[in-house]
Amino acid sequence: MIQLGFSTLQMSRRITRLRCCVRNYVRDRMAHGSAKPTGHPRIPNDRDERSVIGIPIPYIAYIGITTTFLLGPAVIFFFEDRYNTLVRRDSEANSRKVKRIIFYTINYAFILVALVPTLVNAPNQDEAKALTLKEFPCLPPYLVNTPGFYRATNNAGVATSSLMFVILVEFGQISFFFAATALKVFNMKTASKRTSEMQKQLFKCLCIQVIIPIVIICVPCSYVVGLTAISHLDQAANNIACILVTLYGVLSTICMLVIHKPYRLATVQLFQFRKLTVPTSLFVGSLN
């Protein structure tokens, strides 16, 4: 039994060494020539360094930026739904539904089109790497020359202008729907006092829930856009911004559970053996 275990351990070590040798051989051959003994020398291709899992890096950058800025239409539609439910008197009309569909389509199309400059303005990566080392001599050369390093643009003004334009358009729409809905909710006279207070409480809770993505995503992204505009590199700030953006899902979920009583009670009930019998009220804004 001991001999068998020792032989197995030796075999495992030999296989591990063999894997390392093969991996190093393939890596060296890919870096200096063809992996085939009888083939022609491999010419490095700029497209090889500009792709991840077969997807060009410009497309990955475009998808990442676009999905982040799609948060804007989500917040817009949130306040637009409350505006349509509480302020508009023709919310159930068919013409109003058609107008809302067109409005949603235009907002999504605007995000997809407005961020195209981040895709088409990609520079030659050899020149971009040389320019990066010249502008930021503090960066070690091995970092810039690492396969997968990608500079989105040499002209930060184009990318910054498109991003700031998107932010201003989205912020303008959010401000309008928020102001119109807030004026209606806090000056509601047609409903009873209890209904008015419940509408105010619900609106406050929803606003607090919406603040989370604005703080967690918009503030770090705006800070990064500002650094890009002035061509300033602060890797620590970039790392903090990325960490904050990735924490959005967890913090948003925790915020929703803390603010809304029905969700909070349902979550507590999951971790208890006895059922809670607490009367709750639930408001649902109609999307129809």
Tab-separated table of C-alpha atoms in Angstrom:
chain	number	residue	atom	x	y	z
A	1	MET	CA	0.000	0.000	0.000
A	2	ILE	CA	2.853	2.399	0.949
A	3	GLN	CA	4.815	1.456	-2.201
A	4	LEU	CA	1.715	2.019	-4.321
A	5	GLY	CA	1.165	5.442	-2.762
A	6	PHE	CA	4.820	6.370	-3.251
A	7	SER	CA	4.736	5.230	-6.898
A	8	THR	CA	1.560	7.209	-7.476
A	9	LEU	CA	3.184	10.304	-5.974
A	10	GLN	CA	6.255	9.880	-8.191
A	11	MET	CA	4.061	9.444	-11.264
A	12	SER	CA	2.094	12.573	-10.354
A	13	ARG	CA	5.307	14.574	-10.011
A	14	ARG	CA	6.579	13.312	-13.379
A	15	ILE	CA	3.295	14.241	-15.076
A	16	THR	CA	3.442	17.703	-13.498
A	17	ARG	CA	7.032	18.223	-14.720
A	18	LEU	CA	6.037	16.988	-18.183
A	19	ARG	CA	3.126	19.439	-18.308
A	20	CYS	CA	5.423	22.304	-17.316
A	21	CYS	CA	7.934	21.344	-20.006
A	22	VAL	CA	5.253	21.137	-22.686
A	23	ARG	CA	3.701	24.436	-21.606
A	24	ASN	CA	7.086	26.204	-21.620
A	25	TYR	CA	7.964	24.709	-25.010
A	26	VAL	CA	4.697	25.814	-26.591
A	27	ARG	CA	5.020	29.271	-25.057
A	28	ASP	CA	8.573	29.702	-26.368
A	29	ARG	CA	7.657	28.426	-29.825
A	30	MET	CA	4.675	30.750	-30.036
A	31	ALA	CA	6.828	33.678	-28.965
A	32	HIS	CA	9.762	33.013	-31.321
A	33	GLY	CA	8.425	30.887	-34.102
A	34	SER	CA	5.941	28.284	-35.228
A	35	ALA	CA	4.999	25.374	-33.026
A	36	LYS	CA	5.346	23.144	-36.089
A	37	PRO	CA	8.951	22.012	-36.746
A	38	THR	CA	8.596	22.256	-40.515
A	39	GLY	CA	6.427	25.401	-40.634
A	40	HIS	CA	7.365	28.957	-41.446
A	41	PRO	CA	8.322	31.410	-38.717
A	42	ARG	CA	5.278	32.878	-37.037
A	43	ILE	CA	4.802	36.586	-37.662
A	44	PRO	CA	3.268	38.293	-34.633
A	45	ASN	CA	-0.137	39.611	-35.497
A	46	ASP	CA	-1.557	42.702	-33.826
A	47	ARG	CA	-4.992	41.098	-33.917
A	48	ASP	CA	-3.747	38.246	-31.675
A	49	GLU	CA	-2.965	40.729	-28.898
A	50	ARG	CA	-6.262	42.515	-29.446
A	51	SER	CA	-8.567	39.629	-28.662
A	52	VAL	CA	-9.711	37.743	-25.585
A	53	ILE	CA	-11.322	34.302	-26.022
A	54	GLY	CA	-11.584	35.158	-29.709
A	55	ILE	CA	-13.435	38.456	-29.180
A	56	PRO	CA	-11.595	41.645	-30.225
A	57	ILE	CA	-10.790	43.856	-27.251
A	58	PRO	CA	-12.460	46.954	-28.802
A	59	TYR	CA	-15.766	45.068	-28.804
A	60	ILE	CA	-15.223	43.966	-25.205
A	61	ALA	CA	-14.526	47.570	-24.179
A	62	TYR	CA	-17.625	48.762	-26.022
A	63	ILE	CA	-19.821	46.100	-24.400
A	64	GLY	CA	-18.441	46.884	-20.946
A	65	ILE	CA	-18.981	50.637	-21.262
A	66	THR	CA	-22.416	50.211	-22.838
A	67	THR	CA	-23.720	47.814	-20.191
A	68	THR	CA	-22.535	50.201	-17.474
A	69	PHE	CA	-24.271	53.205	-19.018
A	70	LEU	CA	-27.472	51.207	-19.565
A	71	LEU	CA	-28.048	51.922	-15.891
A	72	GLY	CA	-29.191	55.381	-17.027
A	73	PRO	CA	-32.250	54.172	-18.982
A	74	ALA	CA	-33.117	51.841	-16.093
A	75	VAL	CA	-33.286	54.771	-13.651
A	76	ILE	CA	-35.116	56.895	-16.243
A	77	PHE	CA	-37.772	54.222	-16.771
A	78	PHE	CA	-38.162	53.836	-13.015
A	79	PHE	CA	-39.120	57.484	-12.517
A	80	GLU	CA	-41.023	57.555	-15.815
A	81	ASP	CA	-43.214	54.717	-14.584
A	82	ARG	CA	-44.080	56.598	-11.382
A	83	TYR	CA	-44.666	59.727	-13.467
A	84	ASN	CA	-46.954	57.850	-15.843
A	85	THR	CA	-48.897	56.257	-12.973
A	86	LEU	CA	-49.343	59.293	-10.717
A	87	VAL	CA	-49.116	62.351	-12.959
A	88	ARG	CA	-50.450	61.393	-16.374
A	89	ARG	CA	-54.210	61.098	-16.690
A	90	ASP	CA	-54.009	59.182	-19.980
A	91	SER	CA	-51.733	56.420	-18.654
A	92	GLU	CA	-54.151	53.694	-19.773
A	93	ALA	CA	-54.703	55.057	-23.284
A	94	ASN	CA	-53.356	53.027	-26.205
A	95	SER	CA	-51.687	56.084	-27.718
A	96	ARG	CA	-49.802	56.622	-24.452
A	97	LYS	CA	-48.579	53.026	-24.475
A	98	VAL	CA	-47.272	53.416	-28.036
A	99	LYS	CA	-45.483	56.635	-27.108
A	100	ARG	CA	-43.823	54.917	-24.143
A	101	ILE	CA	-42.598	52.061	-26.328
A	102	ILE	CA	-41.087	54.576	-28.761
A	103	PHE	CA	-39.553	56.470	-25.840
A	104	TYR	CA	-37.940	53.296	-24.465
A	105	THR	CA	-36.612	52.321	-27.894
A	106	ILE	CA	-35.067	55.741	-28.498
A	107	ASN	CA	-33.317	55.705	-25.119
A	108	TYR	CA	-31.777	52.281	-25.656
A	109	ALA	CA	-30.767	53.112	-29.240
A	110	PHE	CA	-29.217	56.368	-28.043
A	111	ILE	CA	-26.945	54.524	-25.610
A	112	LEU	CA	-25.875	52.012	-28.259
A	113	VAL	CA	-25.097	54.706	-30.852
A	114	ALA	CA	-23.636	57.442	-28.638
A	115	LEU	CA	-20.878	55.148	-27.350
A	116	VAL	CA	-19.777	53.940	-30.795
A	117	PRO	CA	-16.803	56.395	-30.813
A	118	THR	CA	-15.240	54.250	-28.092
A	119	LEU	CA	-15.198	51.410	-30.640
A	120	VAL	CA	-14.231	53.096	-33.923
A	121	ASN	CA	-11.583	55.436	-32.493
A	122	ALA	CA	-9.174	52.624	-31.593
A	123	PRO	CA	-5.524	53.470	-32.423
A	124	ASN	CA	-2.700	51.265	-33.671
A	125	GLN	CA	-1.593	49.409	-30.572
A	126	ASP	CA	2.155	49.569	-31.291
A	127	GLU	CA	1.986	53.348	-31.486
A	128	ALA	CA	-0.420	53.463	-28.553
A	129	LYS	CA	1.935	51.465	-26.324
A	130	ALA	CA	4.863	53.709	-27.205
A	131	LEU	CA	2.755	56.778	-26.477
A	132	THR	CA	1.617	55.282	-23.163
A	133	LEU	CA	5.200	54.751	-22.004
A	134	LYS	CA	6.031	58.300	-23.068
A	135	GLU	CA	3.071	59.880	-21.275
A	136	PHE	CA	3.298	57.690	-18.177
A	137	PRO	CA	6.974	56.800	-17.587
A	138	CYS	CA	6.069	55.456	-14.148
A	139	LEU	CA	4.520	52.381	-15.773
A	140	PRO	CA	6.897	49.395	-16.057
A	141	PRO	CA	7.492	48.400	-19.707
A	142	TYR	CA	6.547	44.770	-19.083
A	143	LEU	CA	3.056	45.873	-18.078
A	144	VAL	CA	2.466	47.807	-21.291
A	145	ASN	CA	3.971	45.073	-23.471
A	146	THR	CA	1.906	42.317	-21.863
A	147	PRO	CA	-0.400	40.594	-24.395
A	148	GLY	CA	-3.903	41.817	-23.745
A	149	PHE	CA	-2.877	45.353	-22.782
A	150	TYR	CA	-5.093	47.646	-24.795
A	151	ARG	CA	-5.355	51.408	-25.117
A	152	ALA	CA	-8.824	52.439	-26.226
A	153	THR	CA	-7.911	55.803	-27.734
A	154	ASN	CA	-5.105	58.309	-28.153
A	155	ASN	CA	-7.570	61.194	-28.178
A	156	ALA	CA	-9.246	61.302	-24.787
A	157	GLY	CA	-11.386	64.246	-25.872
A	158	VAL	CA	-13.551	62.138	-28.196
A	159	ALA	CA	-14.273	59.436	-25.619
A	160	THR	CA	-14.801	61.958	-22.826
A	161	SER	CA	-17.157	64.069	-24.936
A	162	SER	CA	-19.347	61.106	-25.885
A	163	LEU	CA	-19.484	59.826	-22.315
A	164	MET	CA	-20.274	63.247	-20.833
A	165	PHE	CA	-22.958	63.809	-23.475
A	166	VAL	CA	-24.634	60.537	-22.503
A	167	ILE	CA	-24.463	61.446	-18.803
A	168	LEU	CA	-26.009	64.888	-19.370
A	169	VAL	CA	-28.878	63.544	-21.502
A	170	GLU	CA	-29.707	60.816	-18.993
A	171	PHE	CA	-29.402	63.139	-15.987
A	172	GLY	CA	-31.721	65.658	-17.655
A	173	GLN	CA	-34.452	63.062	-18.153
A	174	ILE	CA	-34.067	61.699	-14.622
A	175	SER	CA	-34.313	65.209	-13.166
A	176	PHE	CA	-37.499	65.967	-15.112
A	177	PHE	CA	-39.378	62.800	-14.147
A	178	PHE	CA	-38.174	62.997	-10.546
A	179	ALA	CA	-39.239	66.637	-10.125
A	180	ALA	CA	-42.635	66.116	-11.769
A	181	THR	CA	-43.383	63.023	-9.681
A	182	ALA	CA	-42.158	64.592	-6.429
A	183	LEU	CA	-44.342	67.669	-6.943
A	184	LYS	CA	-47.351	65.447	-7.553
A	185	VAL	CA	-46.713	63.172	-4.561
A	186	PHE	CA	-46.000	65.905	-2.017
A	187	ASN	CA	-48.876	68.091	-3.214
A	188	MET	CA	-51.474	65.361	-3.549
A	189	LYS	CA	-54.889	66.712	-2.522
A	190	THR	CA	-57.355	64.411	-4.263
A	191	ALA	CA	-56.467	61.323	-2.218
A	192	SER	CA	-57.129	60.710	1.465
A	193	LYS	CA	-54.568	61.665	4.070
A	194	ARG	CA	-53.602	58.040	4.708
A	195	THR	CA	-53.181	57.310	1.003
A	196	SER	CA	-51.131	60.463	0.565
A	197	GLU	CA	-48.812	59.538	3.438
A	198	MET	CA	-48.357	56.005	2.122
A	199	GLN	CA	-47.538	57.318	-1.365
A	200	LYS	CA	-44.971	59.698	0.126
A	201	GLN	CA	-43.397	56.920	2.175
A	202	LEU	CA	-43.201	54.619	-0.838
A	203	PHE	CA	-41.690	57.337	-3.015
A	204	LYS	CA	-39.039	58.102	-0.386
A	205	CYS	CA	-38.091	54.433	-0.089
A	206	LEU	CA	-37.833	54.042	-3.852
A	207	CYS	CA	-35.696	57.176	-4.138
A	208	ILE	CA	-33.313	55.867	-1.482
A	209	GLN	CA	-33.082	52.589	-3.390
A	210	VAL	CA	-32.261	54.443	-6.614
A	211	ILE	CA	-29.528	56.493	-4.923
A	212	ILE	CA	-27.459	53.320	-4.484
A	213	PRO	CA	-26.632	52.809	-8.204
A	214	ILE	CA	-26.104	56.549	-8.623
A	215	VAL	CA	-23.523	56.624	-5.817
A	216	ILE	CA	-21.930	53.218	-6.384
A	217	ILE	CA	-21.669	53.393	-10.181
A	218	CYS	CA	-22.109	56.944	-11.443
A	219	VAL	CA	-19.702	58.625	-9.015
A	220	PRO	CA	-16.725	56.268	-9.667
A	221	CYS	CA	-17.406	56.255	-13.419
A	222	SER	CA	-17.638	60.051	-13.513
A	223	TYR	CA	-14.367	60.238	-11.592
A	224	VAL	CA	-12.653	57.934	-14.097
A	225	VAL	CA	-14.055	59.975	-17.000
A	226	GLY	CA	-12.671	63.118	-15.368
A	227	LEU	CA	-9.221	61.543	-14.997
A	228	THR	CA	-9.376	60.509	-18.647
A	229	ALA	CA	-10.261	64.046	-19.718
A	230	ILE	CA	-7.164	65.506	-18.043
A	231	SER	CA	-4.939	62.540	-19.061
A	232	HIS	CA	-4.128	61.722	-15.446
A	233	LEU	CA	-3.305	58.164	-14.397
A	234	ASP	CA	-4.126	57.071	-10.860
A	235	GLN	CA	-4.156	53.300	-10.721
A	236	ALA	CA	-5.222	53.218	-7.077
A	237	ALA	CA	-8.288	55.319	-7.915
A	238	ASN	CA	-9.035	53.072	-10.903
A	239	ASN	CA	-8.886	49.971	-8.709
A	240	ILE	CA	-11.169	51.528	-6.090
A	241	ALA	CA	-13.641	52.526	-8.815
A	242	CYS	CA	-13.701	48.974	-10.201
A	243	ILE	CA	-14.245	47.522	-6.716
A	244	LEU	CA	-17.144	49.898	-6.035
A	245	VAL	CA	-18.804	49.032	-9.345
A	246	THR	CA	-18.558	45.292	-8.653
A	247	LEU	CA	-20.128	45.801	-5.204
A	248	TYR	CA	-23.250	47.352	-6.704
A	249	GLY	CA	-25.283	44.141	-6.843
A	250	VAL	CA	-24.656	43.198	-3.203
A	251	LEU	CA	-25.229	46.699	-1.824
A	252	SER	CA	-28.352	47.240	-3.920
A	253	THR	CA	-29.854	43.961	-2.693
A	254	ILE	CA	-29.059	44.751	0.943
A	255	CYS	CA	-30.553	48.222	0.536
A	256	MET	CA	-33.763	46.796	-0.934
A	257	LEU	CA	-34.125	44.308	1.931
A	258	VAL	CA	-33.534	46.960	4.576
A	259	ILE	CA	-35.836	49.621	3.122
A	260	HIS	CA	-38.877	47.604	2.033
A	261	LYS	CA	-40.665	45.928	4.939
A	262	PRO	CA	-42.330	43.057	2.981
A	263	TYR	CA	-38.987	41.950	1.530
A	264	ARG	CA	-37.305	42.309	4.914
A	265	LEU	CA	-39.918	40.170	6.674
A	266	ALA	CA	-39.841	37.541	3.933
A	267	THR	CA	-36.048	37.314	4.232
A	268	VAL	CA	-36.206	36.978	8.015
A	269	GLN	CA	-38.822	34.265	7.611
A	270	LEU	CA	-36.415	32.211	5.504
A	271	PHE	CA	-34.083	31.872	8.493
A	272	GLN	CA	-36.805	31.052	11.029
A	273	PHE	CA	-38.674	27.821	11.673
A	274	ARG	CA	-41.897	29.544	12.645
A	275	LYS	CA	-43.869	31.754	10.310
A	276	LEU	CA	-44.267	35.449	10.918
A	277	THR	CA	-47.806	36.756	10.772
A	278	VAL	CA	-47.377	40.483	10.325
A	279	PRO	CA	-49.816	42.426	8.152
A	280	THR	CA	-48.058	44.260	5.337
A	281	SER	CA	-49.106	46.472	2.482
A	282	LEU	CA	-47.713	46.128	-1.002
A	283	PHE	CA	-47.759	48.801	-3.707
A	284	VAL	CA	-47.143	47.915	-7.319
A	285	GLY	CA	-46.639	50.578	-9.966
A	286	SER	CA	-48.374	49.582	-13.167
A	287	LEU	CA	-46.225	49.316	-16.279
A	288	ASN	CA	-49.236	48.939	-18.542
